[in-house]
mmCIF file with all atom_site columns, C-alpha atoms in Angstrom:
data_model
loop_
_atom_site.group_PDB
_atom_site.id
_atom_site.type_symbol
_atom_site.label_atom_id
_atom_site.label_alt_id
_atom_site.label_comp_id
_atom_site.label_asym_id
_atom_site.label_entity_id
_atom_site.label_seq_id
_atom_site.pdbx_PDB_ins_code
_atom_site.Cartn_x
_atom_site.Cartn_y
_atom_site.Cartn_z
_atom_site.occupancy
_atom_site.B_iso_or_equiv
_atom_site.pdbx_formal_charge
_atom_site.auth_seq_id
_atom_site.auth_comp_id
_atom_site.auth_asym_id
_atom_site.auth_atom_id
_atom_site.pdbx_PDB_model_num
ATOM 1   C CA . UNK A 1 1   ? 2.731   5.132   5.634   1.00 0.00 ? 1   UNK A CA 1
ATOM 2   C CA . UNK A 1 2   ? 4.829   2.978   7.728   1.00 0.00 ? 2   UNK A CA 1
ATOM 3   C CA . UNK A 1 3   ? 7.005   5.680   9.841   1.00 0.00 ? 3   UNK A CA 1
ATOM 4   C CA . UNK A 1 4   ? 5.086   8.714   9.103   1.00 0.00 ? 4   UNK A CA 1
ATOM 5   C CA . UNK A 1 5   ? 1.532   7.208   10.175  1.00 0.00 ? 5   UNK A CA 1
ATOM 6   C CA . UNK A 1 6   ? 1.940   3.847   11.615  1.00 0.00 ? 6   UNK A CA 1
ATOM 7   C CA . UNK A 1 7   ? 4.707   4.931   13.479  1.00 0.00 ? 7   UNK A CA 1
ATOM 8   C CA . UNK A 1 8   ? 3.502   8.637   14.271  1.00 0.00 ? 8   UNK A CA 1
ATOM 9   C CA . UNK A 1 9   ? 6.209   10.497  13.056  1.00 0.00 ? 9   UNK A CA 1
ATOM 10  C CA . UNK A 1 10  ? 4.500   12.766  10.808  1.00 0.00 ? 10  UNK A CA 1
ATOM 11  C CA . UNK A 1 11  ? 3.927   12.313  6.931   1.00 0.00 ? 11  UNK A CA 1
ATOM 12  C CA . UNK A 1 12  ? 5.009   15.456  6.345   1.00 0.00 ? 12  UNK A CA 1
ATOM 13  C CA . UNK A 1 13  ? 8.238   15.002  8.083   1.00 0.00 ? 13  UNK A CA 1
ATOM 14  C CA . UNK A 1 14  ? 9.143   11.969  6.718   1.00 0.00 ? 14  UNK A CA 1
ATOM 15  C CA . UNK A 1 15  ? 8.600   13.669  2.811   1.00 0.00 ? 15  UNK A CA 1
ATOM 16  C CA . UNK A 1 16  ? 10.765  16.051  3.777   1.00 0.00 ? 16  UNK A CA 1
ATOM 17  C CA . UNK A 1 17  ? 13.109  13.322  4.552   1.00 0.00 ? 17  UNK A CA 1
ATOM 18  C CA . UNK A 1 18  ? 12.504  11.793  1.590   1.00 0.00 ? 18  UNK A CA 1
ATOM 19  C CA . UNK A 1 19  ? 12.600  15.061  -1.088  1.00 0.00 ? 19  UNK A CA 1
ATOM 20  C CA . UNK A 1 20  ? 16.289  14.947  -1.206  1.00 0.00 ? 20  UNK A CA 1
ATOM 21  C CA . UNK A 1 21  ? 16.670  11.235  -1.820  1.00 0.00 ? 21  UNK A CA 1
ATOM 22  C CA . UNK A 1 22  ? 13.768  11.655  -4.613  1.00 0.00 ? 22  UNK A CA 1
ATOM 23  C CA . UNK A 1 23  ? 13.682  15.254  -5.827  1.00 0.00 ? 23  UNK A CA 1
ATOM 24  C CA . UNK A 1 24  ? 11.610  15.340  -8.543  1.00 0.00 ? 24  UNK A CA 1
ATOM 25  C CA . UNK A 1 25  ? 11.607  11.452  -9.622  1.00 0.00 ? 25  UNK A CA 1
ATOM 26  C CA . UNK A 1 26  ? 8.113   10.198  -8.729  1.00 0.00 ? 26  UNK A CA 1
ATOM 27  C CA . UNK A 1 27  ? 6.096   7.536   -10.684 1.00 0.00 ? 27  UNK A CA 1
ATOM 28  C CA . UNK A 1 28  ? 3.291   8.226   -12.708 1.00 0.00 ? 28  UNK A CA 1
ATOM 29  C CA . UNK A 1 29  ? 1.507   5.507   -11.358 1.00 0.00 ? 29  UNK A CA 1
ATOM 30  C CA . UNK A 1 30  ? 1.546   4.117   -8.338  1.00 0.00 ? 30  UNK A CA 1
ATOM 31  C CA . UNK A 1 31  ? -0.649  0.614   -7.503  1.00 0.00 ? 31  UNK A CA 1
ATOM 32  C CA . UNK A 1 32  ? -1.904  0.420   -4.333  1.00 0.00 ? 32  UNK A CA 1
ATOM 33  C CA . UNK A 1 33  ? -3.364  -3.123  -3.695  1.00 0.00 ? 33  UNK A CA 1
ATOM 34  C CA . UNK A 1 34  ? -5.944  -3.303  -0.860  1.00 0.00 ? 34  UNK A CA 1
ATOM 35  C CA . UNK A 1 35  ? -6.759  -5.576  1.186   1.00 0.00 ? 35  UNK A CA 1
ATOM 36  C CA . UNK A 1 36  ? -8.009  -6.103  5.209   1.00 0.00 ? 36  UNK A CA 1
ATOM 37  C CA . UNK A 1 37  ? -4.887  -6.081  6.770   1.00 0.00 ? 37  UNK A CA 1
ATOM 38  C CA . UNK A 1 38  ? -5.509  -8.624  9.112   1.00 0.00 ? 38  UNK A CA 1
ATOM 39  C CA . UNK A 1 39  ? -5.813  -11.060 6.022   1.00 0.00 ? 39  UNK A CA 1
ATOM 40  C CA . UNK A 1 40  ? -2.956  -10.146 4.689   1.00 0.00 ? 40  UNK A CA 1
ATOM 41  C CA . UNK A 1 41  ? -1.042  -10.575 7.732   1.00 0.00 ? 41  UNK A CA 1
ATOM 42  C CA . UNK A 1 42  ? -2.997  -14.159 7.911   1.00 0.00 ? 42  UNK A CA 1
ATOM 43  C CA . UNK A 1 43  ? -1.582  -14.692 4.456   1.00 0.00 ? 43  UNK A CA 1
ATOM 44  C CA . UNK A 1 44  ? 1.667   -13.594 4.761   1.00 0.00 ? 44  UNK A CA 1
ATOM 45  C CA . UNK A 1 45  ? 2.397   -15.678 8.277   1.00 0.00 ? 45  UNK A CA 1
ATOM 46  C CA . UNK A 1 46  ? 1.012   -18.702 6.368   1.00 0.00 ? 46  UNK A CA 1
ATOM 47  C CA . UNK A 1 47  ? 3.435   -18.829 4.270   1.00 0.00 ? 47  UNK A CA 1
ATOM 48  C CA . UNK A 1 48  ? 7.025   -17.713 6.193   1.00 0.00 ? 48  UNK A CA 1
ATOM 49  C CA . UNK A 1 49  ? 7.785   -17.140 9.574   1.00 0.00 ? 49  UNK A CA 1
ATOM 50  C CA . UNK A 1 50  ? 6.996   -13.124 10.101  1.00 0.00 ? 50  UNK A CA 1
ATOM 51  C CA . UNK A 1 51  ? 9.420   -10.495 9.869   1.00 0.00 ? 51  UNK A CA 1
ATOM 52  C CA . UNK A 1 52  ? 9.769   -7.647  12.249  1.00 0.00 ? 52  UNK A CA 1
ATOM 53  C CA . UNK A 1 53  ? 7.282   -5.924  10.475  1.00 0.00 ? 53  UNK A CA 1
ATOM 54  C CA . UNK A 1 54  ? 4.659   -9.033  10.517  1.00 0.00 ? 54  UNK A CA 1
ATOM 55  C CA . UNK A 1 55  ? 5.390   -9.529  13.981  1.00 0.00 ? 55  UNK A CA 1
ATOM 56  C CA . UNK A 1 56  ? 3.730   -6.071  14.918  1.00 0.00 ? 56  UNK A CA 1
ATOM 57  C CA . UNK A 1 57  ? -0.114  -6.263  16.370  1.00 0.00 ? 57  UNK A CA 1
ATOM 58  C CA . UNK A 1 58  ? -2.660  -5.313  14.349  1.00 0.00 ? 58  UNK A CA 1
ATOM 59  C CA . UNK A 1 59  ? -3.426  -2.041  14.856  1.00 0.00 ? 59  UNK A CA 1
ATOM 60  C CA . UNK A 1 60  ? 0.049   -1.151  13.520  1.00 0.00 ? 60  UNK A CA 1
ATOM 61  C CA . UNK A 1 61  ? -0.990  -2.842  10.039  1.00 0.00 ? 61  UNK A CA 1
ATOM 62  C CA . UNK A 1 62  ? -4.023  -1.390  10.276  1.00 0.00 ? 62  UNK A CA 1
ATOM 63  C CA . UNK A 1 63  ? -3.002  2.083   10.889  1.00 0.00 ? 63  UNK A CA 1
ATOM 64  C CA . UNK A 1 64  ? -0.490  1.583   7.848   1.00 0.00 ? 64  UNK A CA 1
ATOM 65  C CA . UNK A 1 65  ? -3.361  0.621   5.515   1.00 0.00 ? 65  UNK A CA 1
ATOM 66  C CA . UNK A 1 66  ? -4.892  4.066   6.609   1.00 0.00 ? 66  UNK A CA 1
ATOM 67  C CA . UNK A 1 67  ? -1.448  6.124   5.864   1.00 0.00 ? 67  UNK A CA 1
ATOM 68  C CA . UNK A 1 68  ? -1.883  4.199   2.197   1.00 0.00 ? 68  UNK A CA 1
ATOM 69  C CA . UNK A 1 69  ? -5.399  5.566   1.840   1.00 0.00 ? 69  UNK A CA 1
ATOM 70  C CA . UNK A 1 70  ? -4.400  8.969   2.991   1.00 0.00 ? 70  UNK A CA 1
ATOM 71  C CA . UNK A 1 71  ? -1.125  8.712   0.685   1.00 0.00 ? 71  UNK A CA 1
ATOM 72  C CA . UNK A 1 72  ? -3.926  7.731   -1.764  1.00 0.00 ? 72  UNK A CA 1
ATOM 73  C CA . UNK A 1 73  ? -6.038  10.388  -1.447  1.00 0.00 ? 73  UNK A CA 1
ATOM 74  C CA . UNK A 1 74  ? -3.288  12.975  -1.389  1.00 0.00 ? 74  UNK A CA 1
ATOM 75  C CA . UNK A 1 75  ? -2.153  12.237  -4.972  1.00 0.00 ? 75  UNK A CA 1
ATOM 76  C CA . UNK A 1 76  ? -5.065  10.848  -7.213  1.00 0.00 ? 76  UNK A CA 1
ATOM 77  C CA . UNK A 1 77  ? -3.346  11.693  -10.594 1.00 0.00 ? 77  UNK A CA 1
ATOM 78  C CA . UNK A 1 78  ? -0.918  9.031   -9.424  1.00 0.00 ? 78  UNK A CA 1
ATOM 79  C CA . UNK A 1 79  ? -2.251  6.403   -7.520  1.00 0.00 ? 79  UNK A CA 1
ATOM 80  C CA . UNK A 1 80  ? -4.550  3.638   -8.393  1.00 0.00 ? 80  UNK A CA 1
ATOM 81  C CA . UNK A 1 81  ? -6.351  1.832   -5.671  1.00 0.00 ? 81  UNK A CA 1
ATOM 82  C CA . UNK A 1 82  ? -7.335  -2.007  -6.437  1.00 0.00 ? 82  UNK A CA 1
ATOM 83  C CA . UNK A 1 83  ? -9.984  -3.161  -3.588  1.00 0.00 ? 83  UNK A CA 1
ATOM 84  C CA . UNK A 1 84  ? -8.579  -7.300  -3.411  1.00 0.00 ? 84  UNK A CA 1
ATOM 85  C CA . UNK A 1 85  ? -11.379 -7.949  -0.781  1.00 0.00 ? 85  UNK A CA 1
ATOM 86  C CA . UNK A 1 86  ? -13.320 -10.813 -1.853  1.00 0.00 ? 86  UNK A CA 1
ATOM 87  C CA . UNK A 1 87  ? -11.268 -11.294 -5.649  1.00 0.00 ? 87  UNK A CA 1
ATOM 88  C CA . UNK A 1 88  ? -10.058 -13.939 -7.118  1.00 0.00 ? 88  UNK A CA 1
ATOM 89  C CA . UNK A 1 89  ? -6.187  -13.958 -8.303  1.00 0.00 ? 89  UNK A CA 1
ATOM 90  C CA . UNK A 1 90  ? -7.418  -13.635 -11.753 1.00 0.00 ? 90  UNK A CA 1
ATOM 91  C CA . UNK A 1 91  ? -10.163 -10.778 -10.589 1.00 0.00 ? 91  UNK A CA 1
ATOM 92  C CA . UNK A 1 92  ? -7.220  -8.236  -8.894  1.00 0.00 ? 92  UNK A CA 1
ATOM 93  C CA . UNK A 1 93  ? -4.961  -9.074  -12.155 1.00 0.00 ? 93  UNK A CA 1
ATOM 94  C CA . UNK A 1 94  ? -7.458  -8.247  -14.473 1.00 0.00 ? 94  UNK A CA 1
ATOM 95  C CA . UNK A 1 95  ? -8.003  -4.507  -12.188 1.00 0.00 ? 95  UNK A CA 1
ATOM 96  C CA . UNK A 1 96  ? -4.073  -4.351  -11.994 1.00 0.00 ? 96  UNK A CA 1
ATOM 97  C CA . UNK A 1 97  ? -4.150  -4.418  -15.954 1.00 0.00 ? 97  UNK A CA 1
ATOM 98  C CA . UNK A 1 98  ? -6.660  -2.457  -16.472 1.00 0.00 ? 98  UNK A CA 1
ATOM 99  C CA . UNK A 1 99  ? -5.295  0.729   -14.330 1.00 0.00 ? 99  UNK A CA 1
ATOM 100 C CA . UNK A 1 100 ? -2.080  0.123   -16.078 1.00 0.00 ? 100 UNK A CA 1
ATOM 101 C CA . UNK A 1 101 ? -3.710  0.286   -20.062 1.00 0.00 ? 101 UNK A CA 1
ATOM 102 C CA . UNK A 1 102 ? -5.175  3.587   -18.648 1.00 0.00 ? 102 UNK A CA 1
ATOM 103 C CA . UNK A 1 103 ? -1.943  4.832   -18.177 1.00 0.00 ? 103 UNK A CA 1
ATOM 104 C CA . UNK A 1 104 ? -1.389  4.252   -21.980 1.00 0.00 ? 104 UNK A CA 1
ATOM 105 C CA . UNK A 1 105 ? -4.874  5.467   -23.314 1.00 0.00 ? 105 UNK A CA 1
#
């Protein structure tokens, strides 16, 4: 998401980059925890001073988000997405457990 949509190079590009490193060793599930990016940058700057990463404008986080989604939609047997938006700390736990029992059921 970050280099092969935020930073235009090409998803596919950067999994072929990537398939030697990983071959076959994916996760079953993958977690992806969503929230506005502009919040989480808000929340992240709050509480360190910002990386090289956090120090990018906003499109840039918000164009990652998208690669997530995409990444997302790509592989639904694997990933799990977990809308924080609006949740409390307790709320997105309780959703982070529950995709994980699935995994078991």
């Amino acid at each position: 998401a970050y280099q092969g949509v935020a930073r235009n190079l090409g998803m596919a590009l950067v999994q072929q980059m990537n398939a030697p490193a990983v071959a076959e060793c994916m996760p079953d599930l993958t977690l992806l925890l969503m929230l506005d990016p502009d919040e989480g940058m808000r929340r992240r700057i709050s509480d360190n001073a910002p990386d090289r990463i956090e120090k990018e404008r906003s499109d840039f986080t918000h164009r990652v988000a998208d690669g997530y989604r995409v990444l997302a939609t790509l592989n639904p047997e694997r990933f799990r997405v977990v809308d924080e938006n609006g949740k409390t700390r307790e709320q997105v736990a309780e959703l982070v457990w529950d995709a994980v029992k699935e995994m078991f059921d």
